[in-house]
């Protein structure tokens, strides 16, 4: 284990076309000291074969952590991936988020003991998501607002997520009304802190289970830094068939209890208590 290196956890489920684009995004990083750990919640042979192919084509190590398909069990596979991480700093993202070339460099520069980092994403419509090629990723086209507009992106203040740099990005990080929460698509922290709160709560299904991890980190005394305008990734479009009113309500109740009782360790995490 090299102490300055980063373990990047990428969650996926039967989405090879998107995952391939994401893995090319990591090949293009300016920061080179990292591994990718794929948290695979029960994908089939096509995903396995893609990962075997990409292990030959990219220059960084890819670890494939897989479990049987038993419905939406993202928290459980994330815990397995956390345990599998070789380095002492962990970044979590998704198999539909392509990182800009400076993505890991920004996380590495802002990391600090006693903090986790909270990034955001820039949502792309389906037509552009499908259109993006390996070349568009390597050349940075999919992060270029002019190129995106040529291909149908509408004008919006949100576009400043892609155009803001340096002092402007820092200013927007400071003034954004969005909470610096743990976001499963773009957040990073120290492995020892994540282990101290016992990782993800495996009882939780879709909807806020990433934020609940962050809320327990706050209860541990960890603070957060906002980097949503500095650490940029583009989010490829997809349906969300696993989002149900029941799962949202259950997760909300869990988070309310965490807040009221100042819970630090989940009993349904990496270690079952």
PDB file of C-alpha atoms in Angstrom:
ATOM      1  CA  UNK A   1       0.000   0.000   0.000  1.00  0.00           C
ATOM      2  CA  UNK A   2       1.357   3.420  -0.980  1.00  0.00           C
ATOM      3  CA  UNK A   3      -0.026   5.953   1.484  1.00  0.00           C
ATOM      4  CA  UNK A   4      -0.649   8.691  -1.092  1.00  0.00           C
ATOM      5  CA  UNK A   5      -2.589   6.442  -3.483  1.00  0.00           C
ATOM      6  CA  UNK A   6      -6.366   6.340  -3.974  1.00  0.00           C
ATOM      7  CA  UNK A   7      -8.752   3.394  -4.228  1.00  0.00           C
ATOM      8  CA  UNK A   8     -11.657   4.328  -6.512  1.00  0.00           C
ATOM      9  CA  UNK A   9     -14.848   2.309  -5.937  1.00  0.00           C
ATOM     10  CA  UNK A  10     -17.185   2.241  -8.940  1.00  0.00           C
ATOM     11  CA  UNK A  11     -20.615   0.650  -8.516  1.00  0.00           C
ATOM     12  CA  UNK A  12     -22.243  -1.074 -11.498  1.00  0.00           C
ATOM     13  CA  UNK A  13     -25.094  -3.349 -12.545  1.00  0.00           C
ATOM     14  CA  UNK A  14     -25.484  -4.687 -16.118  1.00  0.00           C
ATOM     15  CA  UNK A  15     -24.498  -1.410 -17.811  1.00  0.00           C
ATOM     16  CA  UNK A  16     -21.477  -2.320 -19.926  1.00  0.00           C
ATOM     17  CA  UNK A  17     -21.750   0.533 -22.446  1.00  0.00           C
ATOM     18  CA  UNK A  18     -21.663   3.139 -19.665  1.00  0.00           C
ATOM     19  CA  UNK A  19     -19.017   1.345 -17.557  1.00  0.00           C
ATOM     20  CA  UNK A  20     -16.640   1.154 -20.521  1.00  0.00           C
ATOM     21  CA  UNK A  21     -16.839   4.938 -21.016  1.00  0.00           C
ATOM     22  CA  UNK A  22     -16.196   5.508 -17.308  1.00  0.00           C
ATOM     23  CA  UNK A  23     -13.118   3.243 -17.291  1.00  0.00           C
ATOM     24  CA  UNK A  24     -11.678   5.180 -20.257  1.00  0.00           C
ATOM     25  CA  UNK A  25     -12.203   8.338 -18.202  1.00  0.00           C
ATOM     26  CA  UNK A  26      -9.927   6.919 -15.496  1.00  0.00           C
ATOM     27  CA  UNK A  27      -7.290   5.964 -18.078  1.00  0.00           C
ATOM     28  CA  UNK A  28      -7.134   9.680 -18.939  1.00  0.00           C
ATOM     29  CA  UNK A  29      -6.397  10.921 -15.373  1.00  0.00           C
ATOM     30  CA  UNK A  30      -3.471  13.259 -14.711  1.00  0.00           C
ATOM     31  CA  UNK A  31      -3.138  11.727 -11.200  1.00  0.00           C
ATOM     32  CA  UNK A  32      -1.776   8.214 -11.727  1.00  0.00           C
ATOM     33  CA  UNK A  33      -1.513   6.684  -8.237  1.00  0.00           C
ATOM     34  CA  UNK A  34      -4.783   4.759  -8.042  1.00  0.00           C
ATOM     35  CA  UNK A  35      -6.638   1.477  -8.443  1.00  0.00           C
ATOM     36  CA  UNK A  36     -10.262   0.948  -9.491  1.00  0.00           C
ATOM     37  CA  UNK A  37     -12.389  -1.469  -7.435  1.00  0.00           C
ATOM     38  CA  UNK A  38     -15.624  -2.339  -9.253  1.00  0.00           C
ATOM     39  CA  UNK A  39     -18.518  -2.980  -6.866  1.00  0.00           C
ATOM     40  CA  UNK A  40     -20.704  -5.229  -9.049  1.00  0.00           C
ATOM     41  CA  UNK A  41     -24.187  -5.877  -7.637  1.00  0.00           C
ATOM     42  CA  UNK A  42     -24.874  -9.089  -9.576  1.00  0.00           C
ATOM     43  CA  UNK A  43     -24.164  -8.258 -13.244  1.00  0.00           C
ATOM     44  CA  UNK A  44     -24.023 -11.044 -15.844  1.00  0.00           C
ATOM     45  CA  UNK A  45     -21.263 -12.417 -18.087  1.00  0.00           C
ATOM     46  CA  UNK A  46     -21.168  -9.353 -20.374  1.00  0.00           C
ATOM     47  CA  UNK A  47     -19.925  -7.134 -17.523  1.00  0.00           C
ATOM     48  CA  UNK A  48     -17.371  -9.744 -16.443  1.00  0.00           C
ATOM     49  CA  UNK A  49     -16.057 -10.017 -20.008  1.00  0.00           C
ATOM     50  CA  UNK A  50     -15.854  -6.240 -20.406  1.00  0.00           C
ATOM     51  CA  UNK A  51     -13.818  -5.963 -17.189  1.00  0.00           C
ATOM     52  CA  UNK A  52     -11.438  -8.725 -18.349  1.00  0.00           C
ATOM     53  CA  UNK A  53     -11.003  -6.843 -21.645  1.00  0.00           C
ATOM     54  CA  UNK A  54     -10.428  -3.464 -19.945  1.00  0.00           C
ATOM     55  CA  UNK A  55      -7.888  -4.986 -17.535  1.00  0.00           C
ATOM     56  CA  UNK A  56      -5.765  -5.640 -20.655  1.00  0.00           C
ATOM     57  CA  UNK A  57      -6.365  -2.217 -22.233  1.00  0.00           C
ATOM     58  CA  UNK A  58      -5.859   0.262 -19.360  1.00  0.00           C
ATOM     59  CA  UNK A  59      -2.680   1.035 -17.424  1.00  0.00           C
ATOM     60  CA  UNK A  60      -4.176   1.015 -13.892  1.00  0.00           C
ATOM     61  CA  UNK A  61      -5.227  -2.026 -11.809  1.00  0.00           C
ATOM     62  CA  UNK A  62      -8.924  -3.020 -11.888  1.00  0.00           C
ATOM     63  CA  UNK A  63     -10.268  -5.259  -9.095  1.00  0.00           C
ATOM     64  CA  UNK A  64     -13.679  -6.877  -9.755  1.00  0.00           C
ATOM     65  CA  UNK A  65     -15.780  -7.485  -6.619  1.00  0.00           C
ATOM     66  CA  UNK A  66     -19.023  -9.330  -7.501  1.00  0.00           C
ATOM     67  CA  UNK A  67     -22.007 -10.763  -5.637  1.00  0.00           C
ATOM     68  CA  UNK A  68     -25.097 -12.764  -6.683  1.00  0.00           C
ATOM     69  CA  UNK A  69     -28.047 -10.762  -8.024  1.00  0.00           C
ATOM     70  CA  UNK A  70     -30.556 -10.569  -5.157  1.00  0.00           C
ATOM     71  CA  UNK A  71     -32.253  -7.333  -6.162  1.00  0.00           C
ATOM     72  CA  UNK A  72     -30.878  -3.911  -5.266  1.00  0.00           C
ATOM     73  CA  UNK A  73     -28.087  -4.644  -2.730  1.00  0.00           C
ATOM     74  CA  UNK A  74     -25.762  -1.739  -3.464  1.00  0.00           C
ATOM     75  CA  UNK A  75     -24.876  -1.108   0.195  1.00  0.00           C
ATOM     76  CA  UNK A  76     -23.759  -4.727   0.630  1.00  0.00           C
ATOM     77  CA  UNK A  77     -21.505  -4.746  -2.455  1.00  0.00           C
ATOM     78  CA  UNK A  78     -20.045  -1.360  -1.500  1.00  0.00           C
ATOM     79  CA  UNK A  79     -19.034  -2.805   1.876  1.00  0.00           C
ATOM     80  CA  UNK A  80     -17.310  -5.729   0.140  1.00  0.00           C
ATOM     81  CA  UNK A  81     -15.518  -3.245  -2.115  1.00  0.00           C
ATOM     82  CA  UNK A  82     -14.424  -1.080   0.856  1.00  0.00           C
ATOM     83  CA  UNK A  83     -12.795  -4.127   2.445  1.00  0.00           C
ATOM     84  CA  UNK A  84     -11.070  -4.951  -0.882  1.00  0.00           C
ATOM     85  CA  UNK A  85      -9.521  -1.452  -1.241  1.00  0.00           C
ATOM     86  CA  UNK A  86      -5.706  -1.595  -1.046  1.00  0.00           C
ATOM     87  CA  UNK A  87      -5.125   2.080  -0.203  1.00  0.00           C
ATOM     88  CA  UNK A  88      -5.924   4.225   2.819  1.00  0.00           C
ATOM     89  CA  UNK A  89      -7.944   6.834   0.893  1.00  0.00           C
ATOM     90  CA  UNK A  90     -11.209   5.886  -0.858  1.00  0.00           C
ATOM     91  CA  UNK A  91     -13.204   7.686  -3.535  1.00  0.00           C
ATOM     92  CA  UNK A  92     -16.707   6.421  -4.341  1.00  0.00           C
ATOM     93  CA  UNK A  93     -18.349   6.974  -7.714  1.00  0.00           C
ATOM     94  CA  UNK A  94     -20.735   5.197 -10.090  1.00  0.00           C
ATOM     95  CA  UNK A  95     -20.447   3.279 -13.334  1.00  0.00           C
ATOM     96  CA  UNK A  96     -22.350   6.044 -15.114  1.00  0.00           C
ATOM     97  CA  UNK A  97     -20.070   8.965 -14.097  1.00  0.00           C
ATOM     98  CA  UNK A  98     -17.174   9.805 -16.457  1.00  0.00           C
ATOM     99  CA  UNK A  99     -14.420  11.711 -14.604  1.00  0.00           C
ATOM    100  CA  UNK A 100     -12.743  14.767 -16.130  1.00  0.00           C
ATOM    101  CA  UNK A 101      -8.969  14.347 -16.489  1.00  0.00           C
ATOM    102  CA  UNK A 102      -8.247  16.349 -13.298  1.00  0.00           C
ATOM    103  CA  UNK A 103     -10.895  14.530 -11.201  1.00  0.00           C
ATOM    104  CA  UNK A 104      -8.516  12.453  -9.064  1.00  0.00           C
ATOM    105  CA  UNK A 105      -5.933  15.253  -8.935  1.00  0.00           C
ATOM    106  CA  UNK A 106      -8.556  17.518  -7.297  1.00  0.00           C
ATOM    107  CA  UNK A 107      -9.561  14.862  -4.741  1.00  0.00           C
ATOM    108  CA  UNK A 108      -5.878  14.234  -3.950  1.00  0.00           C
ATOM    109  CA  UNK A 109      -5.179  17.961  -3.515  1.00  0.00           C
ATOM    110  CA  UNK A 110      -8.150  18.671  -1.209  1.00  0.00           C
ATOM    111  CA  UNK A 111      -7.977  15.563   1.011  1.00  0.00           C
ATOM    112  CA  UNK A 112      -7.184  16.281   4.655  1.00  0.00           C
ATOM    113  CA  UNK A 113      -7.260  14.342   7.920  1.00  0.00           C
ATOM    114  CA  UNK A 114     -10.571  14.838   9.732  1.00  0.00           C
ATOM    115  CA  UNK A 115     -12.537  15.618   6.542  1.00  0.00           C
ATOM    116  CA  UNK A 116     -14.359  13.960   3.683  1.00  0.00           C
ATOM    117  CA  UNK A 117     -14.862  15.585   0.270  1.00  0.00           C
ATOM    118  CA  UNK A 118     -18.253  16.163  -1.355  1.00  0.00           C
ATOM    119  CA  UNK A 119     -18.413  16.513  -5.135  1.00  0.00           C
ATOM    120  CA  UNK A 120     -21.304  16.711  -7.578  1.00  0.00           C
ATOM    121  CA  UNK A 121     -22.021  15.690 -11.153  1.00  0.00           C
ATOM    122  CA  UNK A 122     -23.211  17.226 -14.407  1.00  0.00           C
ATOM    123  CA  UNK A 123     -26.209  15.391 -15.881  1.00  0.00           C
ATOM    124  CA  UNK A 124     -26.228  14.678 -19.604  1.00  0.00           C
ATOM    125  CA  UNK A 125     -29.333  13.843 -21.659  1.00  0.00           C
ATOM    126  CA  UNK A 126     -29.649  10.355 -23.177  1.00  0.00           C
ATOM    127  CA  UNK A 127     -28.814  11.364 -26.769  1.00  0.00           C
ATOM    128  CA  UNK A 128     -25.446  12.864 -25.743  1.00  0.00           C
ATOM    129  CA  UNK A 129     -24.767   9.999 -23.280  1.00  0.00           C
ATOM    130  CA  UNK A 130     -25.026   7.505 -26.157  1.00  0.00           C
ATOM    131  CA  UNK A 131     -23.063   9.667 -28.595  1.00  0.00           C
ATOM    132  CA  UNK A 132     -19.888   9.998 -26.482  1.00  0.00           C
ATOM    133  CA  UNK A 133     -16.986   7.949 -27.868  1.00  0.00           C
ATOM    134  CA  UNK A 134     -13.643   6.917 -26.361  1.00  0.00           C
ATOM    135  CA  UNK A 135     -12.056   9.757 -28.391  1.00  0.00           C
ATOM    136  CA  UNK A 136     -14.524  12.298 -26.949  1.00  0.00           C
ATOM    137  CA  UNK A 137     -13.445  11.213 -23.458  1.00  0.00           C
ATOM    138  CA  UNK A 138      -9.693  11.265 -24.165  1.00  0.00           C
ATOM    139  CA  UNK A 139      -9.917  14.646 -25.950  1.00  0.00           C
ATOM    140  CA  UNK A 140     -12.210  16.099 -23.249  1.00  0.00           C
ATOM    141  CA  UNK A 141     -15.108  16.901 -25.631  1.00  0.00           C
ATOM    142  CA  UNK A 142     -17.736  15.557 -23.227  1.00  0.00           C
ATOM    143  CA  UNK A 143     -16.658  18.188 -20.646  1.00  0.00           C
ATOM    144  CA  UNK A 144     -16.609  21.042 -23.187  1.00  0.00           C
ATOM    145  CA  UNK A 145     -19.794  23.126 -23.028  1.00  0.00           C
ATOM    146  CA  UNK A 146     -19.405  24.342 -26.632  1.00  0.00           C
ATOM    147  CA  UNK A 147     -19.187  20.750 -27.918  1.00  0.00           C
ATOM    148  CA  UNK A 148     -22.133  19.708 -25.744  1.00  0.00           C
ATOM    149  CA  UNK A 149     -24.236  22.658 -26.960  1.00  0.00           C
ATOM    150  CA  UNK A 150     -23.457  21.756 -30.576  1.00  0.00           C
ATOM    151  CA  UNK A 151     -24.962  18.368 -29.764  1.00  0.00           C
ATOM    152  CA  UNK A 152     -28.134  19.701 -28.154  1.00  0.00           C
ATOM    153  CA  UNK A 153     -27.283  20.747 -24.571  1.00  0.00           C
ATOM    154  CA  UNK A 154     -29.447  23.663 -23.425  1.00  0.00           C
ATOM    155  CA  UNK A 155     -28.023  26.815 -21.803  1.00  0.00           C
ATOM    156  CA  UNK A 156     -28.246  26.817 -17.986  1.00  0.00           C
ATOM    157  CA  UNK A 157     -26.454  28.161 -14.904  1.00  0.00           C
ATOM    158  CA  UNK A 158     -25.648  24.508 -14.162  1.00  0.00           C
ATOM    159  CA  UNK A 159     -23.260  24.594 -17.137  1.00  0.00           C
ATOM    160  CA  UNK A 160     -20.881  26.605 -14.921  1.00  0.00           C
ATOM    161  CA  UNK A 161     -20.053  23.288 -13.227  1.00  0.00           C
ATOM    162  CA  UNK A 162     -18.089  22.536 -16.399  1.00  0.00           C
ATOM    163  CA  UNK A 163     -16.719  26.009 -17.145  1.00  0.00           C
ATOM    164  CA  UNK A 164     -15.695  27.228 -13.669  1.00  0.00           C
ATOM    165  CA  UNK A 165     -11.973  26.885 -12.909  1.00  0.00           C
ATOM    166  CA  UNK A 166      -9.514  28.119 -10.289  1.00  0.00           C
ATOM    167  CA  UNK A 167     -10.757  30.969  -8.121  1.00  0.00           C
ATOM    168  CA  UNK A 168     -14.248  30.941  -9.677  1.00  0.00           C
ATOM    169  CA  UNK A 169     -14.701  27.229  -8.894  1.00  0.00           C
ATOM    170  CA  UNK A 170     -13.520  27.826  -5.302  1.00  0.00           C
ATOM    171  CA  UNK A 171     -15.945  30.744  -4.944  1.00  0.00           C
ATOM    172  CA  UNK A 172     -18.870  28.658  -6.266  1.00  0.00           C
ATOM    173  CA  UNK A 173     -17.902  25.795  -3.902  1.00  0.00           C
ATOM    174  CA  UNK A 174     -18.174  28.285  -1.040  1.00  0.00           C
ATOM    175  CA  UNK A 175     -21.493  29.926  -1.978  1.00  0.00           C
ATOM    176  CA  UNK A 176     -23.459  26.927  -3.286  1.00  0.00           C
ATOM    177  CA  UNK A 177     -26.532  26.274  -1.105  1.00  0.00           C
ATOM    178  CA  UNK A 178     -26.086  22.510  -1.575  1.00  0.00           C
ATOM    179  CA  UNK A 179     -24.963  20.638   1.556  1.00  0.00           C
ATOM    180  CA  UNK A 180     -21.501  19.075   1.489  1.00  0.00           C
ATOM    181  CA  UNK A 181     -22.967  15.584   2.006  1.00  0.00           C
ATOM    182  CA  UNK A 182     -21.481  12.179   1.142  1.00  0.00           C
ATOM    183  CA  UNK A 183     -22.648  11.640  -2.443  1.00  0.00           C
ATOM    184  CA  UNK A 184     -22.244   8.116  -3.794  1.00  0.00           C
ATOM    185  CA  UNK A 185     -21.387   9.416  -7.261  1.00  0.00           C
ATOM    186  CA  UNK A 186     -18.535  11.710  -6.159  1.00  0.00           C
ATOM    187  CA  UNK A 187     -17.240  11.656  -2.577  1.00  0.00           C
ATOM    188  CA  UNK A 188     -13.997  10.607  -0.916  1.00  0.00           C
ATOM    189  CA  UNK A 189     -12.629  10.011   2.561  1.00  0.00           C
ATOM    190  CA  UNK A 190     -10.165   8.077   4.676  1.00  0.00           C
ATOM    191  CA  UNK A 191     -10.637   4.320   4.813  1.00  0.00           C
ATOM    192  CA  UNK A 192     -10.065   4.317   8.592  1.00  0.00           C
ATOM    193  CA  UNK A 193     -12.983   6.748   9.071  1.00  0.00           C
ATOM    194  CA  UNK A 194     -15.303   4.674   6.862  1.00  0.00           C
ATOM    195  CA  UNK A 195     -14.326   1.536   8.810  1.00  0.00           C
ATOM    196  CA  UNK A 196     -14.847   3.390  12.117  1.00  0.00           C
ATOM    197  CA  UNK A 197     -18.546   3.930  11.238  1.00  0.00           C
ATOM    198  CA  UNK A 198     -18.774   0.319   9.919  1.00  0.00           C
ATOM    199  CA  UNK A 199     -19.316   1.285   6.262  1.00  0.00           C
ATOM    200  CA  UNK A 200     -22.722   1.325   4.574  1.00  0.00           C
ATOM    201  CA  UNK A 201     -25.984   0.337   6.289  1.00  0.00           C
ATOM    202  CA  UNK A 202     -26.964  -2.840   4.389  1.00  0.00           C
ATOM    203  CA  UNK A 203     -30.622  -2.621   5.441  1.00  0.00           C
ATOM    204  CA  UNK A 204     -31.012   0.491   3.288  1.00  0.00           C
ATOM    205  CA  UNK A 205     -32.124   0.211  -0.338  1.00  0.00           C
ATOM    206  CA  UNK A 206     -32.203   2.990  -2.969  1.00  0.00           C
ATOM    207  CA  UNK A 207     -32.443   6.608  -1.855  1.00  0.00           C
ATOM    208  CA  UNK A 208     -30.043   8.387   0.482  1.00  0.00           C
ATOM    209  CA  UNK A 209     -27.969   5.453   1.724  1.00  0.00           C
ATOM    210  CA  UNK A 210     -24.820   7.341   0.697  1.00  0.00           C
ATOM    211  CA  UNK A 211     -25.885  10.438   2.659  1.00  0.00           C
ATOM    212  CA  UNK A 212     -26.596   8.292   5.726  1.00  0.00           C
ATOM    213  CA  UNK A 213     -22.937   7.160   5.659  1.00  0.00           C
ATOM    214  CA  UNK A 214     -21.915  10.827   5.639  1.00  0.00           C
ATOM    215  CA  UNK A 215     -24.271  11.626   8.508  1.00  0.00           C
ATOM    216  CA  UNK A 216     -22.632   8.946  10.655  1.00  0.00           C
ATOM    217  CA  UNK A 217     -19.197  10.341   9.694  1.00  0.00           C
ATOM    218  CA  UNK A 218     -20.414  13.738  10.985  1.00  0.00           C
ATOM    219  CA  UNK A 219     -21.494  12.047  14.241  1.00  0.00           C
ATOM    220  CA  UNK A 220     -17.952  10.610  14.481  1.00  0.00           C
ATOM    221  CA  UNK A 221     -16.622  14.195  14.348  1.00  0.00           C
ATOM    222  CA  UNK A 222     -15.519  14.225  10.703  1.00  0.00           C
ATOM    223  CA  UNK A 223     -16.202  17.469   8.795  1.00  0.00           C
ATOM    224  CA  UNK A 224     -16.820  17.860   5.053  1.00  0.00           C
ATOM    225  CA  UNK A 225     -15.471  20.061   2.275  1.00  0.00           C
ATOM    226  CA  UNK A 226     -17.491  21.135  -0.760  1.00  0.00           C
ATOM    227  CA  UNK A 227     -15.737  20.518  -4.117  1.00  0.00           C
ATOM    228  CA  UNK A 228     -18.705  20.201  -6.507  1.00  0.00           C
ATOM    229  CA  UNK A 229     -17.350  22.862  -8.900  1.00  0.00           C
ATOM    230  CA  UNK A 230     -13.758  21.571  -8.756  1.00  0.00           C
ATOM    231  CA  UNK A 231     -14.045  17.746  -8.998  1.00  0.00           C
ATOM    232  CA  UNK A 232     -16.077  17.312 -12.171  1.00  0.00           C
ATOM    233  CA  UNK A 233     -17.720  14.229 -13.640  1.00  0.00           C
ATOM    234  CA  UNK A 234     -20.486  13.931 -16.230  1.00  0.00           C
ATOM    235  CA  UNK A 235     -23.431  11.665 -15.450  1.00  0.00           C
ATOM    236  CA  UNK A 236     -24.750   9.446 -18.245  1.00  0.00           C
ATOM    237  CA  UNK A 237     -28.527   9.122 -18.393  1.00  0.00           C
ATOM    238  CA  UNK A 238     -30.417   5.992 -17.289  1.00  0.00           C
ATOM    239  CA  UNK A 239     -33.743   4.820 -15.877  1.00  0.00           C
ATOM    240  CA  UNK A 240     -34.158   4.310 -12.110  1.00  0.00           C
ATOM    241  CA  UNK A 241     -36.401   1.272 -11.828  1.00  0.00           C
ATOM    242  CA  UNK A 242     -35.334   0.495  -8.246  1.00  0.00           C
ATOM    243  CA  UNK A 243     -36.589   3.771  -6.734  1.00  0.00           C
ATOM    244  CA  UNK A 244     -39.787   3.054  -4.762  1.00  0.00           C
ATOM    245  CA  UNK A 245     -41.794   5.161  -2.258  1.00  0.00           C
ATOM    246  CA  UNK A 246     -41.286   2.385   0.333  1.00  0.00           C
ATOM    247  CA  UNK A 247     -37.491   2.415   0.011  1.00  0.00           C
ATOM    248  CA  UNK A 248     -37.399   6.224   0.226  1.00  0.00           C
ATOM    249  CA  UNK A 249     -39.636   6.244   3.347  1.00  0.00           C
ATOM    250  CA  UNK A 250     -37.651   3.472   5.077  1.00  0.00           C
ATOM    251  CA  UNK A 251     -34.338   5.197   4.397  1.00  0.00           C
ATOM    252  CA  UNK A 252     -35.698   8.532   5.615  1.00  0.00           C
ATOM    253  CA  UNK A 253     -36.684   6.871   8.929  1.00  0.00           C
ATOM    254  CA  UNK A 254     -33.179   5.383   9.294  1.00  0.00           C
ATOM    255  CA  UNK A 255     -31.588   8.781   8.687  1.00  0.00           C
ATOM    256  CA  UNK A 256     -33.925  10.483  11.178  1.00  0.00           C
ATOM    257  CA  UNK A 257     -32.892   7.937  13.826  1.00  0.00           C
ATOM    258  CA  UNK A 258     -29.177   8.474  13.032  1.00  0.00           C
ATOM    259  CA  UNK A 259     -29.686  12.226  13.531  1.00  0.00           C
ATOM    260  CA  UNK A 260     -31.732  11.930  16.746  1.00  0.00           C
ATOM    261  CA  UNK A 261     -29.569   9.307  18.462  1.00  0.00           C
ATOM    262  CA  UNK A 262     -26.239  10.568  17.052  1.00  0.00           C
ATOM    263  CA  UNK A 263     -25.491   7.040  15.790  1.00  0.00           C
ATOM    264  CA  UNK A 264     -21.894   6.524  14.613  1.00  0.00           C
ATOM    265  CA  UNK A 265     -21.663   2.794  13.837  1.00  0.00           C
ATOM    266  CA  UNK A 266     -24.366   0.970  11.928  1.00  0.00           C
ATOM    267  CA  UNK A 267     -25.034  -2.526  13.329  1.00  0.00           C
ATOM    268  CA  UNK A 268     -25.807  -3.707   9.752  1.00  0.00           C
ATOM    269  CA  UNK A 269     -22.521  -2.730   8.142  1.00  0.00           C
ATOM    270  CA  UNK A 270     -19.226  -4.403   7.238  1.00  0.00           C
ATOM    271  CA  UNK A 271     -19.258  -6.159  10.620  1.00  0.00           C
ATOM    272  CA  UNK A 272     -22.653  -7.516  11.692  1.00  0.00           C
ATOM    273  CA  UNK A 273     -23.231  -6.567  15.326  1.00  0.00           C
TER     274      UNK A 273
END
